[in-house]
Amino acid sequence: DSPITDGDIPSIITLKETDAAGVDVPFTGTINVGADVITVIPDSDFGLNQVYYLAVNNEVIKYQGGALIPETSVSFTTESAPLTLPVTFEDSQVNYSLADFGGTGSSIITDPTNPSNNVVETIKNGEFWAGTTVGEPGGLTPAVPFAAGLTTMSMRVYSPAAGVPVLFKLEVWDNLSINVETTTNTTVANAWETLYFDLSNDPSFDLANPYNK
C-alpha cells in the first residue's frame, strides 16, 4: 500500500455527465498534505444547468484502518451566473436564454465586423410584433436601477437599413402585466450604432416597479 498521489486521482474518481452511464468528463485532481481532501479539476468549464455524477470508485482506496472503501457517489447540478447589466453575451458562465416569439429566430454569434465580440443575430420572418426576450424566464439580477432623471437605456444595433423601428420593452418577470416600452428608429444601414430608449416615454412607467426582464 502507498499514499495517494495527484496522479492516482483519475483512477480513483469517476466524473460523468448526467449519471453513471453518462459521458466521461476529463479532469485532473489534487490531494492535500493531510491526505483527507481530494480536489477534482475539470479540464474545461462545466456546462450550465447540467447534472453531473461524481463517484469514488469501488474498493480502490482504503481507510487508514485498512478496510476498503465501497463506491460512494453524488450528483449535482450546475447553475448559471446571474444576468446583470450590461448584457454583453461574452460571459460563458451566464445563461443568456434567448426566447423568440411571433416568428423571429435569434442566436448568439460572432460579430461579423469584430471576431473578438459576441452579438445576438435576430432574423424576423413573422408577425409585426415578433421579437426576442433575453434572460428568460428570470431576467436581470438586480432589476434595472432606474432613478429620477435616469430612465434611458442604450443598445448597440446593426441593421440592414436606416429608419427601421426598434421597440424596446421591459417587464417585471413575475408579473408580466407590469411593462413599459418605447421605440427608436435606426439611422444608418449596415453599420453598428447606439440606440437610446427613454422608458419614461411610456405613460405607465413607474420608478417603484422592479423592471427586470
GROMACS .gro file of C-alpha atoms in nm:
model
  213
    1ASP     CA    1   0.000   0.000   0.000
    2SER     CA    2   0.120   0.352  -0.075
    3PRO     CA    3  -0.011   0.705  -0.017
    4ILE     CA    4  -0.240   0.857  -0.279
    5THR     CA    5  -0.072   1.099  -0.520
    6ASP     CA    6  -0.224   1.355  -0.757
    7GLY     CA    7  -0.158   1.120  -1.047
    8ASP     CA    8  -0.368   0.847  -0.885
    9ILE     CA    9  -0.685   1.053  -0.868
   10PRO     CA   10  -0.824   0.986  -1.221
   11SER     CA   11  -0.821   0.613  -1.139
   12ILE     CA   12  -0.991   0.672  -0.803
   13ILE     CA   13  -1.263   0.917  -0.909
   14THR     CA   14  -1.527   0.890  -1.183
   15LEU     CA   15  -1.679   1.210  -1.324
   16LYS     CA   16  -1.958   1.196  -1.583
   17GLU     CA   17  -2.241   1.400  -1.724
   18THR     CA   18  -2.594   1.313  -1.605
   19ASP     CA   19  -2.535   0.976  -1.432
   20ALA     CA   20  -2.311   0.669  -1.404
   21ALA     CA   21  -2.383   0.581  -1.768
   22GLY     CA   22  -2.317   0.932  -1.896
   23VAL     CA   23  -2.035   1.086  -2.097
   24ASP     CA   24  -1.695   1.096  -1.925
   25VAL     CA   25  -1.577   1.441  -1.816
   26PRO     CA   26  -1.195   1.474  -1.845
   27PHE     CA   27  -1.031   1.601  -1.527
   28THR     CA   28  -0.722   1.610  -1.310
   29GLY     CA   29  -0.704   1.625  -0.934
   30THR     CA   30  -0.501   1.705  -0.628
   31ILE     CA   31  -0.486   1.568  -0.274
   32ASN     CA   32  -0.389   1.781   0.024
   33VAL     CA   33  -0.096   1.723   0.259
   34GLY     CA   34  -0.323   1.570   0.522
   35ALA     CA   35  -0.450   1.321   0.262
   36ASP     CA   36  -0.811   1.386   0.360
   37VAL     CA   37  -0.931   1.623   0.084
   38ILE     CA   38  -0.932   1.542  -0.288
   39THR     CA   39  -0.996   1.830  -0.528
   40VAL     CA   40  -1.132   1.746  -0.874
   41ILE     CA   41  -1.045   1.993  -1.151
   42PRO     CA   42  -1.233   1.952  -1.483
   43ASP     CA   43  -1.028   2.016  -1.798
   44SER     CA   44  -1.286   2.272  -1.914
   45ASP     CA   45  -1.568   2.468  -1.754
   46PHE     CA   46  -1.876   2.273  -1.653
   47GLY     CA   47  -2.183   2.328  -1.868
   48LEU     CA   48  -2.462   2.549  -1.738
   49ASN     CA   49  -2.764   2.384  -1.575
   50GLN     CA   50  -2.610   2.041  -1.628
   51VAL     CA   51  -2.636   1.739  -1.397
   52TYR     CA   52  -2.301   1.574  -1.314
   53TYR     CA   53  -2.223   1.244  -1.145
   54LEU     CA   54  -1.911   1.203  -0.928
   55ALA     CA   55  -1.808   0.878  -0.759
   56VAL     CA   56  -1.523   0.733  -0.556
   57ASN     CA   57  -1.465   0.403  -0.736
   58ASN     CA   58  -1.541   0.080  -0.554
   59GLU     CA   59  -1.266  -0.059  -0.327
   60VAL     CA   60  -0.970   0.117  -0.486
   61ILE     CA   61  -0.860   0.302  -0.172
   62LYS     CA   62  -0.858   0.212   0.196
   63TYR     CA   63  -0.942   0.374   0.524
   64GLN     CA   64  -0.643   0.429   0.750
   65GLY     CA   65  -0.756   0.126   0.945
   66GLY     CA   66  -0.717  -0.092   0.638
   67ALA     CA   67  -1.076  -0.153   0.523
   68LEU     CA   68  -1.152  -0.094   0.155
   69ILE     CA   69  -1.388   0.193   0.081
   70PRO     CA   70  -1.703   0.096  -0.112
   71GLU     CA   71  -1.824   0.305  -0.405
   72THR     CA   72  -1.966   0.636  -0.294
   73SER     CA   73  -2.135   0.874  -0.537
   74VAL     CA   74  -2.308   1.209  -0.553
   75SER     CA   75  -2.493   1.402  -0.823
   76PHE     CA   76  -2.506   1.780  -0.854
   77THR     CA   77  -2.648   2.038  -1.093
   78THR     CA   78  -2.455   2.343  -1.203
   79GLU     CA   79  -2.614   2.686  -1.210
   80SER     CA   80  -2.552   2.985  -1.432
   81ALA     CA   81  -2.425   3.317  -1.306
   82PRO     CA   82  -2.697   3.585  -1.272
   83LEU     CA   83  -2.776   3.802  -1.572
   84THR     CA   84  -2.664   4.157  -1.490
   85LEU     CA   85  -2.619   4.485  -1.671
   86PRO     CA   86  -2.452   4.549  -1.904
   87VAL     CA   87  -2.563   4.248  -2.109
   88THR     CA   88  -2.262   4.161  -2.325
   89PHE     CA   89  -2.313   3.799  -2.443
   90GLU     CA   90  -1.946   3.741  -2.357
   91ASP     CA   91  -1.961   3.556  -2.024
   92SER     CA   92  -1.957   3.177  -2.064
   93GLN     CA   93  -2.100   3.138  -1.711
   94VAL     CA   94  -2.418   3.334  -1.788
   95ASN     CA   95  -2.720   3.171  -1.949
   96TYR     CA   96  -2.850   3.450  -2.173
   97SER     CA   97  -3.152   3.230  -2.260
   98LEU     CA   98  -3.296   3.388  -2.574
   99ALA     CA   99  -3.670   3.333  -2.619
  100ASP     CA  100  -3.818   3.417  -2.961
  101PHE     CA  101  -4.185   3.490  -3.022
  102GLY     CA  102  -4.403   3.571  -3.321
  103GLY     CA  103  -4.170   3.422  -3.580
  104THR     CA  104  -3.823   3.555  -3.503
  105GLY     CA  105  -3.509   3.342  -3.496
  106SER     CA  106  -3.226   3.453  -3.267
  107SER     CA  107  -2.886   3.313  -3.172
  108ILE     CA  108  -2.558   3.430  -3.023
  109ILE     CA  109  -2.296   3.456  -3.298
  110THR     CA  110  -1.952   3.607  -3.353
  111ASP     CA  111  -1.976   3.971  -3.457
  112PRO     CA  112  -1.912   3.969  -3.835
  113THR     CA  113  -1.729   4.301  -3.802
  114ASN     CA  114  -1.522   4.206  -3.495
  115PRO     CA  115  -1.425   3.841  -3.433
  116SER     CA  116  -1.346   3.910  -3.066
  117ASN     CA  117  -1.704   4.020  -2.994
  118ASN     CA  118  -2.025   3.818  -2.945
  119VAL     CA  119  -2.362   3.954  -3.056
  120VAL     CA  120  -2.720   3.834  -3.095
  121GLU     CA  121  -2.841   3.791  -3.453
  122THR     CA  122  -3.219   3.818  -3.488
  123ILE     CA  123  -3.396   3.735  -3.814
  124LYS     CA  124  -3.759   3.843  -3.826
  125ASN     CA  125  -3.986   3.639  -4.053
  126GLY     CA  126  -4.317   3.654  -3.878
  127GLU     CA  127  -4.566   3.886  -3.713
  128PHE     CA  128  -4.509   4.261  -3.699
  129TRP     CA  129  -4.495   4.228  -3.319
  130ALA     CA  130  -4.239   3.946  -3.327
  131GLY     CA  131  -3.931   3.980  -3.112
  132THR     CA  132  -3.685   3.822  -2.871
  133THR     CA  133  -3.662   3.819  -2.493
  134VAL     CA  134  -3.321   3.799  -2.323
  135GLY     CA  135  -3.279   3.619  -1.992
  136GLU     CA  136  -3.596   3.412  -1.999
  137PRO     CA  137  -3.755   3.344  -1.757
  138GLY     CA  138  -3.591   3.505  -1.452
  139GLY     CA  139  -3.449   3.818  -1.610
  140LEU     CA  140  -3.197   4.058  -1.461
  141THR     CA  141  -3.050   4.044  -1.111
  142PRO     CA  142  -3.083   4.305  -0.973
  143ALA     CA  143  -3.358   4.494  -1.157
  144VAL     CA  144  -3.269   4.792  -1.377
  145PRO     CA  145  -3.161   5.070  -1.135
  146PHE     CA  146  -3.380   5.349  -1.267
  147ALA     CA  147  -3.391   5.676  -1.074
  148ALA     CA  148  -3.531   6.024  -1.123
  149GLY     CA  149  -3.368   6.164  -1.437
  150LEU     CA  150  -3.204   5.826  -1.511
  151THR     CA  151  -3.461   5.646  -1.725
  152THR     CA  152  -3.274   5.581  -2.051
  153MET     CA  153  -3.117   5.256  -2.164
  154SER     CA  154  -2.893   5.203  -2.466
  155MET     CA  155  -2.839   4.914  -2.707
  156ARG     CA  156  -2.588   4.856  -2.985
  157VAL     CA  157  -2.772   4.770  -3.307
  158TYR     CA  158  -2.667   4.662  -3.657
  159SER     CA  159  -2.946   4.693  -3.914
  160PRO     CA  160  -2.957   4.641  -4.293
  161ALA     CA  161  -3.144   4.970  -4.334
  162ALA     CA  162  -3.194   5.313  -4.180
  163GLY     CA  163  -3.536   5.407  -4.048
  164VAL     CA  164  -3.617   5.065  -3.902
  165PRO     CA  165  -3.824   5.099  -3.581
  166VAL     CA  166  -3.676   4.909  -3.285
  167LEU     CA  167  -3.913   4.855  -2.994
  168PHE     CA  168  -3.751   4.810  -2.653
  169LYS     CA  169  -3.966   4.661  -2.379
  170LEU     CA  170  -3.915   4.594  -2.009
  171GLU     CA  171  -4.132   4.380  -1.783
  172VAL     CA  172  -4.148   4.258  -1.426
  173TRP     CA  173  -4.071   3.889  -1.471
  174ASP     CA  174  -4.317   3.756  -1.213
  175ASN     CA  175  -4.595   3.999  -1.311
  176LEU     CA  176  -4.590   4.048  -1.687
  177SER     CA  177  -4.887   4.283  -1.673
  178ILE     CA  178  -4.639   4.543  -1.548
  179ASN     CA  179  -4.439   4.655  -1.851
  180VAL     CA  180  -4.316   4.960  -2.037
  181GLU     CA  181  -4.195   5.011  -2.392
  182THR     CA  182  -4.061   5.273  -2.628
  183THR     CA  183  -3.942   5.280  -2.990
  184THR     CA  184  -3.635   5.430  -3.157
  185ASN     CA  185  -3.552   5.416  -3.528
  186THR     CA  186  -3.218   5.311  -3.673
  187THR     CA  187  -3.030   5.589  -3.851
  188VAL     CA  188  -2.766   5.404  -4.055
  189ALA     CA  189  -2.753   5.095  -4.274
  190ASN     CA  190  -2.505   4.806  -4.245
  191ALA     CA  191  -2.314   4.960  -3.955
  192TRP     CA  192  -2.321   4.947  -3.577
  193GLU     CA  193  -2.482   5.235  -3.389
  194THR     CA  194  -2.602   5.301  -3.035
  195LEU     CA  195  -2.975   5.349  -2.995
  196TYR     CA  196  -3.120   5.513  -2.685
  197PHE     CA  197  -3.454   5.426  -2.528
  198ASP     CA  198  -3.609   5.658  -2.270
  199LEU     CA  199  -3.859   5.435  -2.088
  200SER     CA  200  -4.022   5.735  -1.924
  201ASN     CA  201  -4.181   5.799  -2.267
  202ASP     CA  202  -4.431   5.531  -2.168
  203PRO     CA  203  -4.704   5.691  -1.952
  204SER     CA  204  -4.721   5.377  -1.736
  205PHE     CA  205  -4.353   5.397  -1.637
  206ASP     CA  206  -4.316   5.393  -1.258
  207LEU     CA  207  -3.985   5.415  -1.071
  208ALA     CA  208  -4.132   5.196  -0.798
  209ASN     CA  209  -4.157   4.894  -1.030
  210PRO     CA  210  -3.867   4.642  -1.036
  211TYR     CA  211  -3.825   4.616  -1.414
  212ASN     CA  212  -3.605   4.310  -1.458
  213LYS     CA  213  -3.694   4.142  -1.788
   0.00000   0.00000   0.00000
